[in-house]
Coordinates of C-alpha atoms in Angstrom, one line a residue:
X1 CA -13.6 13.2 -70.0
X2 CA -14.5 16.1 -67.4
X3 CA -15.7 15.3 -64.0
X4 CA -17.8 17.3 -61.5
X5 CA -16.4 18.6 -58.4
X6 CA -18.1 16.2 -55.9
X7 CA -16.9 13.2 -58.3
X8 CA -13.3 14.3 -58.3
X9 CA -12.9 14.8 -54.3
X10 CA -14.2 11.3 -53.9
X11 CA -11.9 10.1 -56.8
X12 CA -8.8 11.6 -55.1
X13 CA -9.7 10.1 -52.0
X14 CA -9.6 6.8 -53.5
X15 CA -6.5 7.7 -55.2
X16 CA -4.6 8.8 -51.7
X17 CA -5.6 5.3 -50.5
X18 CA -4.2 3.5 -53.7
X19 CA -0.9 5.4 -53.0
X20 CA -0.7 4.8 -49.4
X21 CA -1.4 1.1 -49.9
X22 CA 1.4 1.1 -52.6
X23 CA 3.7 2.6 -50.0
X24 CA 2.7 0.0 -47.6
X25 CA 3.1 -3.0 -50.3
X26 CA 6.6 -1.9 -51.4
X27 CA 8.5 0.3 -48.8
X28 CA 6.9 -1.4 -46.2
X29 CA 8.6 -4.9 -46.6
X30 CA 11.7 -2.7 -46.7
X31 CA 11.0 -1.2 -43.1
X32 CA 10.3 -4.7 -42.1
X33 CA 13.7 -6.3 -43.2
X34 CA 15.1 -3.4 -41.8
X35 CA 13.6 -3.9 -38.5
X36 CA 14.5 -7.8 -38.6
X37 CA 18.1 -7.0 -39.6
X38 CA 19.8 -7.3 -36.4
X39 CA 17.8 -10.4 -35.2
X40 CA 17.3 -12.7 -38.3
X41 CA 21.3 -12.2 -39.4
X42 CA 23.6 -14.1 -36.8
X43 CA 26.9 -13.5 -38.8
X44 CA 28.2 -10.6 -40.7
X45 CA 27.8 -12.6 -44.0
X46 CA 24.1 -13.0 -43.3
X47 CA 23.4 -9.6 -42.6
X48 CA 25.0 -8.7 -45.9
X49 CA 22.7 -11.6 -47.5
X50 CA 19.5 -9.6 -46.0
X51 CA 20.9 -5.9 -46.7
X52 CA 21.2 -7.0 -50.3
X53 CA 17.8 -8.5 -50.5
X54 CA 16.3 -5.3 -50.5
X55 CA 19.5 -3.1 -51.8
X56 CA 18.8 -3.1 -55.3
X57 CA 15.4 -1.9 -55.1
X58 CA 14.7 0.1 -51.7
X59 CA 15.2 3.5 -53.1
X60 CA 12.8 2.9 -55.9
X61 CA 10.4 2.0 -53.3
X62 CA 10.2 5.1 -51.5
X63 CA 9.1 7.1 -54.8
X64 CA 5.3 5.8 -53.7
X65 CA 6.1 7.7 -50.2
X66 CA 7.3 10.9 -52.0
X67 CA 4.4 10.4 -54.5
X68 CA 1.6 10.0 -51.6
X69 CA 3.1 13.4 -50.0
X70 CA 2.9 15.3 -53.3
X71 CA -0.5 14.0 -53.8
X72 CA -1.9 14.9 -50.3
X73 CA -0.4 18.5 -51.1
X74 CA -2.0 18.4 -54.5
X75 CA -5.8 17.2 -53.2
X76 CA -5.7 18.2 -49.8
X77 CA -3.6 21.4 -49.2
X78 CA -5.5 22.2 -45.9
X79 CA -4.7 18.8 -44.7
X80 CA -1.2 18.9 -45.5
X81 CA -0.5 22.2 -44.0
X82 CA -2.2 21.5 -40.7
X83 CA -0.5 17.8 -40.4
X84 CA 2.8 19.0 -41.4
X85 CA 2.9 22.0 -39.0
X86 CA 0.9 20.0 -36.3
X87 CA 3.0 16.6 -36.5
X88 CA 6.3 18.3 -37.0
X89 CA 8.2 16.8 -34.4
X90 CA 6.8 13.4 -35.4
X91 CA 7.6 13.5 -38.8
X92 CA 11.2 15.1 -38.4
X93 CA 11.8 11.9 -36.1
X94 CA 10.7 9.6 -39.1
X95 CA 12.9 11.8 -41.5
X96 CA 15.9 11.6 -39.4
X97 CA 15.3 7.8 -39.0
X98 CA 15.0 7.7 -42.7
X99 CA 18.6 9.4 -42.9
X100 CA 20.1 5.9 -41.4
X101 CA 18.9 3.9 -44.4
X102 CA 21.1 5.4 -47.4
X103 CA 23.9 6.1 -45.1
X104 CA 23.8 2.8 -43.5
X105 CA 23.3 0.8 -47.1
X106 CA 26.2 2.5 -48.8
X107 CA 28.5 2.9 -45.8
X108 CA 28.2 -0.3 -43.7
X109 CA 30.4 -2.2 -45.9
X110 CA 33.2 0.0 -46.3
X111 CA 35.1 -0.9 -43.3
X112 CA 35.5 -4.4 -42.2
X113 CA 35.5 -3.3 -38.3
X114 CA 33.0 -5.0 -36.9
X115 CA 31.7 -2.3 -34.3
X116 CA 31.5 -0.2 -37.2
X117 CA 29.2 -2.7 -39.2
X118 CA 27.0 -3.3 -35.9
X119 CA 26.5 0.3 -35.7
X120 CA 25.0 0.6 -39.2
X121 CA 22.8 -2.7 -38.5
X122 CA 21.5 -0.8 -35.5
X123 CA 21.3 2.3 -37.7
X124 CA 19.2 0.2 -40.5
X125 CA 17.2 -1.1 -37.6
X126 CA 15.9 2.5 -36.2
X127 CA 15.3 3.2 -39.8
X128 CA 12.9 0.4 -40.2
X129 CA 11.3 0.6 -36.8
X130 CA 10.9 4.0 -36.1
X131 CA 8.8 5.2 -39.3
X132 CA 6.8 1.8 -39.1
X133 CA 5.8 2.5 -35.3
X134 CA 5.1 6.3 -36.1
X135 CA 2.9 6.0 -39.2
X136 CA 0.8 3.3 -37.2
X137 CA 0.6 5.8 -33.9
X138 CA -0.5 8.9 -36.7
X139 CA -3.2 6.7 -37.7
X140 CA -4.4 5.8 -34.4
X141 CA -4.6 9.7 -33.5
X142 CA -6.7 10.2 -36.0
X143 CA -9.5 8.4 -34.6
X144 CA -8.7 10.3 -31.4
X145 CA -8.6 13.6 -33.0
X146 CA -6.0 16.0 -33.4
X147 CA -5.9 19.2 -31.2
X148 CA -6.2 21.9 -34.1
X149 CA -8.5 24.2 -34.8
X150 CA -9.4 27.3 -37.5
X151 CA -10.5 30.5 -36.8
X152 CA -12.8 32.8 -38.8
X153 CA -9.9 33.6 -41.2
X154 CA -9.4 30.0 -41.7
X155 CA -6.0 30.3 -39.9
X156 CA -5.3 27.0 -38.1
X157 CA -3.6 26.5 -34.7
X158 CA -2.4 23.3 -33.0
X159 CA -1.9 23.2 -29.3
X160 CA -0.7 19.3 -29.0
X161 CA 2.6 18.0 -28.0
X162 CA 4.7 15.1 -29.1
X163 CA 4.2 13.5 -26.2
X164 CA 0.4 13.4 -26.3
X165 CA 0.6 11.8 -29.4
X166 CA 2.1 8.6 -27.6
X167 CA -1.5 7.5 -25.9
X168 CA -2.2 4.1 -25.4
X169 CA -4.7 3.8 -28.2
X170 CA -2.1 5.4 -30.5
X171 CA 0.5 3.2 -29.5
X172 CA -1.8 0.0 -29.9
X173 CA -2.2 1.3 -33.6
X174 CA 1.7 1.5 -33.7
X175 CA 1.9 -2.1 -32.7
X176 CA -0.6 -2.8 -35.4
X177 CA 1.4 -1.2 -38.0
X178 CA 4.8 -2.8 -36.5
X179 CA 3.9 -6.3 -36.6
X180 CA 1.9 -5.9 -39.7
X181 CA 5.2 -4.8 -41.9
X182 CA 7.2 -7.2 -39.9
X183 CA 5.3 -9.8 -41.2
X184 CA 5.3 -8.3 -44.6
X185 CA 9.3 -8.4 -44.4
X186 CA 9.6 -11.5 -43.0
X187 CA 7.9 -13.5 -46.0
X188 CA 9.9 -11.0 -48.2
X189 CA 13.0 -12.4 -47.0
X190 CA 11.7 -15.9 -47.6
X191 CA 11.4 -15.2 -51.2
X192 CA 15.1 -13.6 -51.4
X193 CA 17.0 -16.1 -49.2
X194 CA 17.5 -19.6 -48.3
X195 CA 19.1 -22.0 -45.7
X196 CA 19.3 -20.5 -41.9
X197 CA 18.0 -17.0 -43.1
X198 CA 14.8 -18.5 -44.7
X199 CA 13.9 -20.6 -41.9
X200 CA 14.3 -17.6 -39.1
X201 CA 12.3 -15.4 -41.6
X202 CA 9.5 -18.3 -41.9
X203 CA 9.6 -18.2 -37.6
X204 CA 9.5 -14.5 -37.9
X205 CA 6.7 -14.3 -40.3
X206 CA 4.7 -16.6 -37.5
X207 CA 5.2 -14.4 -34.7
X208 CA 4.7 -11.4 -36.5
X209 CA 1.5 -12.3 -38.0
X210 CA -0.2 -14.0 -34.9
X211 CA 0.8 -10.8 -32.7
X212 CA -0.7 -8.6 -35.8
X213 CA -4.0 -10.6 -35.7
X214 CA -4.2 -9.7 -31.9
X215 CA -3.2 -6.0 -32.1
X216 CA -5.5 -5.4 -35.1
X217 CA -8.6 -7.0 -33.0
X218 CA -7.7 -5.3 -29.9
X219 CA -7.5 -2.1 -31.7
X220 CA -10.9 -3.0 -33.5
X221 CA -12.7 -3.4 -30.3
X222 CA -11.5 -0.6 -28.2
X223 CA -12.9 1.7 -31.3
X224 CA -16.0 -0.2 -31.2
X225 CA -16.4 0.1 -27.3
X226 CA -14.1 2.9 -25.9
X227 CA -13.8 5.7 -28.4
X228 CA -16.0 8.2 -29.6
X229 CA -16.3 9.3 -33.4
X230 CA -17.1 11.8 -35.7
X231 CA -20.4 12.4 -37.7
X232 CA -21.4 15.1 -39.8
X233 CA -25.1 16.6 -38.6
X234 CA -25.5 19.3 -41.1
X235 CA -23.7 20.5 -43.9
X236 CA -23.4 24.1 -45.8
X237 CA -26.5 25.5 -47.5
X238 CA -24.3 25.2 -50.7
X239 CA -21.4 22.8 -52.0
X240 CA -20.3 25.1 -54.6
X241 CA -17.0 25.9 -52.7
X242 CA -15.2 24.1 -49.8
X243 CA -15.9 25.4 -46.6
X244 CA -14.3 24.0 -43.6
X245 CA -16.2 25.8 -40.8
X246 CA -20.0 25.7 -42.4
X247 CA -20.6 22.2 -41.1
X248 CA -21.6 20.5 -37.7
X249 CA -19.9 18.0 -36.3
X250 CA -21.0 15.9 -33.3
X251 CA -19.0 13.3 -31.2
X252 CA -20.7 10.4 -30.3
X253 CA -20.2 6.3 -29.5
X254 CA -20.1 4.1 -32.4
X255 CA -19.8 6.6 -34.9
X256 CA -16.6 5.4 -36.7
X257 CA -18.2 1.9 -37.2
X258 CA -21.3 3.8 -38.5
X259 CA -20.1 3.4 -42.4
X260 CA -20.3 -0.6 -42.1
X261 CA -24.0 -0.5 -41.3
X262 CA -24.6 1.8 -44.0
X263 CA -22.2 0.2 -46.5
X264 CA -22.1 -3.6 -45.4
X265 CA -19.7 -4.3 -48.1
X266 CA -17.1 -2.3 -46.3
X267 CA -16.8 -5.1 -44.0
X268 CA -14.5 -7.0 -46.8
X269 CA -11.9 -4.6 -45.6
X270 CA -11.4 -6.1 -42.1
X271 CA -11.8 -9.4 -43.6
X272 CA -9.1 -9.2 -45.8
X273 CA -6.9 -8.2 -43.1
X274 CA -7.5 -11.1 -41.3
X275 CA -8.0 -13.5 -44.1
X276 CA -4.9 -12.3 -46.0
X277 CA -3.0 -13.0 -42.6
X278 CA -4.1 -16.4 -42.3
X279 CA -3.2 -17.1 -46.2
X280 CA 0.0 -15.6 -45.6
X281 CA 0.8 -17.6 -42.5
X282 CA -0.2 -20.9 -44.0
X283 CA 1.5 -20.3 -47.1
X284 CA 4.8 -19.4 -45.6
X285 CA 4.5 -22.4 -43.3
X286 CA 4.4 -24.7 -46.3
X287 CA 7.4 -22.9 -48.2
X288 CA 5.4 -20.9 -50.6
X289 CA 6.6 -17.5 -50.1
X290 CA 5.9 -16.1 -53.4
X291 CA 1.9 -16.8 -52.9
X292 CA 2.2 -15.8 -49.0
X293 CA 3.6 -12.4 -50.0
X294 CA 0.3 -11.8 -52.2
X295 CA -1.4 -12.9 -48.6
X296 CA 0.3 -10.5 -46.5
X297 CA 0.1 -7.8 -49.5
X298 CA -3.7 -8.3 -49.0
X299 CA -3.9 -7.9 -45.4
X300 CA -1.9 -4.5 -45.5
X301 CA -4.4 -3.4 -48.1
X302 CA -7.3 -4.7 -45.8
X303 CA -5.8 -2.6 -43.1
X304 CA -5.3 1.0 -44.6
X305 CA -9.1 0.5 -46.1
X306 CA -10.4 -0.3 -42.7
X307 CA -8.9 2.7 -41.6
X308 CA -10.1 4.7 -44.5
X309 CA -13.5 3.1 -44.5
X310 CA -13.8 3.9 -41.0
X311 CA -12.9 7.6 -41.1
X312 CA -14.7 8.4 -44.2
X313 CA -15.2 10.9 -44.9
X314 CA -13.1 12.4 -42.2
X315 CA -9.5 12.8 -43.3
X316 CA -8.1 14.9 -40.4
X317 CA -10.5 15.2 -37.1
X318 CA -10.2 17.9 -34.6
X319 CA -10.5 17.2 -31.0
X320 CA -10.5 21.0 -30.1
X321 CA -13.2 22.0 -32.0
X322 CA -14.8 19.1 -34.2
X323 CA -16.5 21.9 -36.8
X324 CA -12.8 22.2 -37.8
X325 CA -12.2 18.9 -38.9
X326 CA -11.0 18.2 -42.4
X327 CA -13.0 16.1 -44.7
X328 CA -12.5 15.2 -48.0
X329 CA -15.5 17.7 -49.3
X330 CA -14.2 20.7 -47.8
X331 CA -10.3 20.5 -47.6
X332 CA -9.7 19.9 -51.2
X333 CA -8.1 21.9 -53.9
X334 CA -10.0 23.6 -56.4
X335 CA -11.8 21.9 -59.4
X336 CA -9.4 22.9 -62.1
X337 CA -6.7 21.4 -60.0
X338 CA -8.1 18.1 -58.9
X339 CA -8.9 17.6 -62.8
X340 CA -5.6 18.4 -64.1
X341 CA -3.9 16.4 -61.3
X342 CA -6.5 13.7 -62.4
X343 CA -5.1 13.6 -65.6
X344 CA -1.5 13.3 -64.3
X345 CA -2.3 10.3 -61.9
X346 CA -3.7 8.4 -65.0
X347 CA -0.4 9.1 -66.9
X348 CA 2.4 8.5 -64.6
X349 CA 0.5 6.0 -62.1
X350 CA 0.8 3.5 -64.9
X351 CA 4.5 4.1 -65.5
X352 CA 5.6 4.0 -62.0
X353 CA 3.7 0.4 -61.5
X354 CA 5.3 -0.9 -64.7
X355 CA 8.7 0.4 -64.1
X356 CA 8.5 -1.1 -60.6
X357 CA 7.4 -4.3 -61.9
X358 CA 10.1 -4.4 -64.3
X359 CA 12.7 -3.4 -61.9
X360 CA 11.6 -6.4 -59.6
X361 CA 11.5 -8.8 -62.6
X362 CA 14.9 -8.1 -63.5
X363 CA 16.2 -8.5 -59.7
X364 CA 14.2 -11.4 -58.9
X365 CA 16.1 -14.5 -57.6
X366 CA 17.6 -15.4 -54.3
X367 CA 20.6 -14.0 -52.8
X368 CA 23.1 -16.0 -51.2
X369 CA 26.1 -16.4 -49.0
X370 CA 28.2 -17.5 -51.6
X371 CA 27.4 -14.5 -53.8
X372 CA 27.9 -12.1 -51.1
X373 CA 31.4 -13.6 -50.4
X374 CA 32.3 -13.7 -54.2
X375 CA 31.1 -9.9 -54.6
X376 CA 32.2 -8.5 -51.5
X377 CA 33.6 -5.5 -53.3
X378 CA 30.7 -4.9 -55.5
X379 CA 27.6 -5.6 -53.4
X380 CA 26.4 -4.0 -50.2

């Protein structure tokens, strides 16, 4: 089965979206749990219960993060190069925050000193809150455009700074991401814990879910009324090979919402975000966390799809030179590369999903304070 070049470009846009959703669904609740750790766990034993709720699976969940980065490099090398060089400081911040996770998990319980353990608890908090916030800030800046441009030799230059990324709209998008993952993590804690931890997780899920809906609605209204979007007004004469500078791009009010008028079915994405959150909060309150987790996962997928549908076909808009904006049509690898990687994804993605499902089946069940006390030297 061989697809034409344009079809493969669209398929890879979908693949990257699937991988981002997979990352949010799995590693997302890890980040949420890590952020909630110092607040839901009141005693050392309770905090160990929370840590062991995600301890056996957090490393496997990060496979989705690594795979999404690899897919970005394979499918959109120009996006990978521009984003990873221009957003270098932000990505290093995420990387250094993530360093707290493996070290914190492995070394927290090695010493009984309360100060030692408290320090690692806050380290795990940093390893959860910083990536969750920065990922949202990054998506927020995509709608504003990043300050990069290409010259006639297709060499990119970036003129922005890290602090310029921390603008009001991007910070609001960061709060959308953080509250979304807090809700997802809190619901997962309901599945894995009991007693007081379970009750606190239920309250945290309600608070985070309500905040998420408020932040998401505010971000949508701001995007519709206060931010100019990008629109391709003309394309190169031939689409045989990608030509980044061959198109004409204009900025205009309401452009980020144009796809919803052109393809009304895309409205399902923001509706899923709100409906999934409402379902998650209702089922969480009724002590049905398993089904609530499906609801919060649906909300996560709805948010990512909303961002993707709004930006389509843009992947990395440029605020300096709109013509330099990278789209899924002109920032891709060669036809042969996309075709070969397509088969690789068809083989390995089902294996990842199958293995992940098997691991969660094996590790199912609640983590209790009694287990942590009796297995003090073998658990985290």
